[in-house]
mmCIF file of C-alpha atoms in Angstrom:
data_model
loop_
_atom_site.group_PDB
_atom_site.id
_atom_site.type_symbol
_atom_site.label_atom_id
_atom_site.label_comp_id
_atom_site.label_asym_id
_atom_site.label_seq_id
_atom_site.Cartn_x
_atom_site.Cartn_y
_atom_site.Cartn_z
ATOM 1 C CA MET A 1 -103.497 -132.678 -143.632
ATOM 2 C CA SER A 2 -105.823 -133.477 -140.878
ATOM 3 C CA LYS A 3 -105.615 -136.707 -139.243
ATOM 4 C CA LEU A 4 -107.481 -139.991 -140.330
ATOM 5 C CA LYS A 5 -110.458 -140.924 -138.035
ATOM 6 C CA THR A 6 -110.746 -144.462 -137.082
ATOM 7 C CA SER A 7 -114.086 -146.092 -137.289
ATOM 8 C CA LYS A 8 -115.158 -147.005 -133.591
ATOM 9 C CA SER A 9 -117.841 -149.550 -134.404
ATOM 10 C CA ILE A 10 -115.345 -151.341 -136.050
ATOM 11 C CA SER A 11 -112.585 -150.804 -133.761
ATOM 12 C CA LYS A 12 -115.169 -152.281 -130.914
ATOM 13 C CA ARG A 13 -115.804 -155.393 -133.067
ATOM 14 C CA PHE A 14 -112.556 -156.575 -134.279
ATOM 15 C CA TYR A 15 -108.692 -156.838 -133.481
ATOM 16 C CA ILE A 16 -105.612 -157.433 -134.877
ATOM 17 C CA THR A 17 -103.268 -160.370 -133.739
ATOM 18 C CA SER A 18 -99.694 -160.275 -133.647
ATOM 19 C CA ASN A 19 -99.517 -161.854 -137.162
ATOM 20 C CA SER A 20 -101.228 -158.539 -138.437
ATOM 21 C CA LYS A 21 -104.811 -161.089 -139.179
ATOM 22 C CA LEU A 22 -107.933 -159.313 -138.293
ATOM 23 C CA ILE A 23 -110.052 -161.714 -135.985
ATOM 24 C CA ARG A 24 -114.036 -161.351 -135.940
ATOM 25 C CA HIS A 25 -116.906 -163.123 -133.944
ATOM 26 C CA CYS A 26 -119.614 -164.838 -135.419
ATOM 27 C CA ALA A 27 -122.870 -163.850 -136.201
ATOM 28 C CA SER A 28 -126.310 -165.308 -135.585
ATOM 29 C CA HIS A 29 -125.288 -166.083 -131.529
ATOM 30 C CA SER A 30 -126.857 -163.248 -129.775
ATOM 31 C CA HIS A 31 -130.862 -164.393 -129.917
ATOM 32 C CA LEU A 32 -132.952 -166.985 -131.176
ATOM 33 C CA LEU A 33 -130.747 -169.832 -129.900
ATOM 34 C CA GLN A 34 -133.599 -172.151 -129.151
ATOM 35 C CA LYS A 35 -134.187 -173.358 -132.782
ATOM 36 C CA LYS A 36 -130.202 -173.717 -133.340
ATOM 37 C CA THR A 37 -128.433 -177.235 -132.413
ATOM 38 C CA SER A 38 -125.963 -177.307 -129.936
ATOM 39 C CA LYS A 39 -123.411 -178.183 -132.637
ATOM 40 C CA ARG A 40 -124.095 -175.000 -134.594
ATOM 41 C CA LYS A 41 -123.947 -172.613 -131.343
ATOM 42 C CA GLN A 42 -120.582 -174.344 -130.487
ATOM 43 C CA ARG A 43 -119.287 -173.790 -133.524
ATOM 44 C CA LEU A 44 -120.597 -169.921 -133.719
ATOM 45 C CA ARG A 45 -118.960 -169.517 -130.330
ATOM 46 C CA LYS A 46 -115.418 -169.449 -131.983
ATOM 47 C CA LYS A 47 -113.412 -166.669 -133.507
ATOM 48 C CA PHE A 48 -112.501 -166.429 -137.124
ATOM 49 C CA CYS A 49 -110.158 -164.358 -139.136
ATOM 50 C CA VAL A 50 -111.439 -161.956 -141.837
ATOM 51 C CA ASN A 51 -110.931 -163.141 -145.175
ATOM 52 C CA SER A 52 -108.144 -161.773 -147.085
ATOM 53 C CA ARG A 53 -110.232 -160.310 -149.772
ATOM 54 C CA ASP A 54 -112.229 -158.234 -147.139
ATOM 55 C CA LEU A 55 -109.022 -156.826 -145.279
ATOM 56 C CA GLY A 56 -108.476 -153.861 -147.623
ATOM 57 C CA ASN A 57 -111.717 -152.500 -146.712
ATOM 58 C CA PHE A 58 -111.173 -152.716 -143.004
ATOM 59 C CA ILE A 59 -107.561 -151.499 -142.799
ATOM 60 C CA HIS A 60 -109.083 -148.118 -144.544
ATOM 61 C CA LYS A 61 -111.358 -147.925 -141.305
ATOM 62 C CA LEU A 62 -108.410 -148.652 -138.645
ATOM 63 C CA PRO A 63 -105.758 -146.691 -139.911
ATOM 64 C CA TYR A 64 -103.935 -146.588 -136.678
ATOM 65 C CA ILE A 65 -104.414 -149.997 -135.312
ATOM 66 C CA SER A 66 -102.053 -151.885 -137.914
#
């Protein structure tokens, strides 16, 4: 059987913590920042865990990371 390919776009955007949680950045923090409040931009700087319901989709795309 051939090797499974890792999705390179996902491996560049996400990483896994020591507790096997997938970490992602928030969207909407790269452009059009003038109309967003400073409180909203501050909140968008943080990193978040991927929801447990969506985790299965990412695990298939990252076979050798976990």
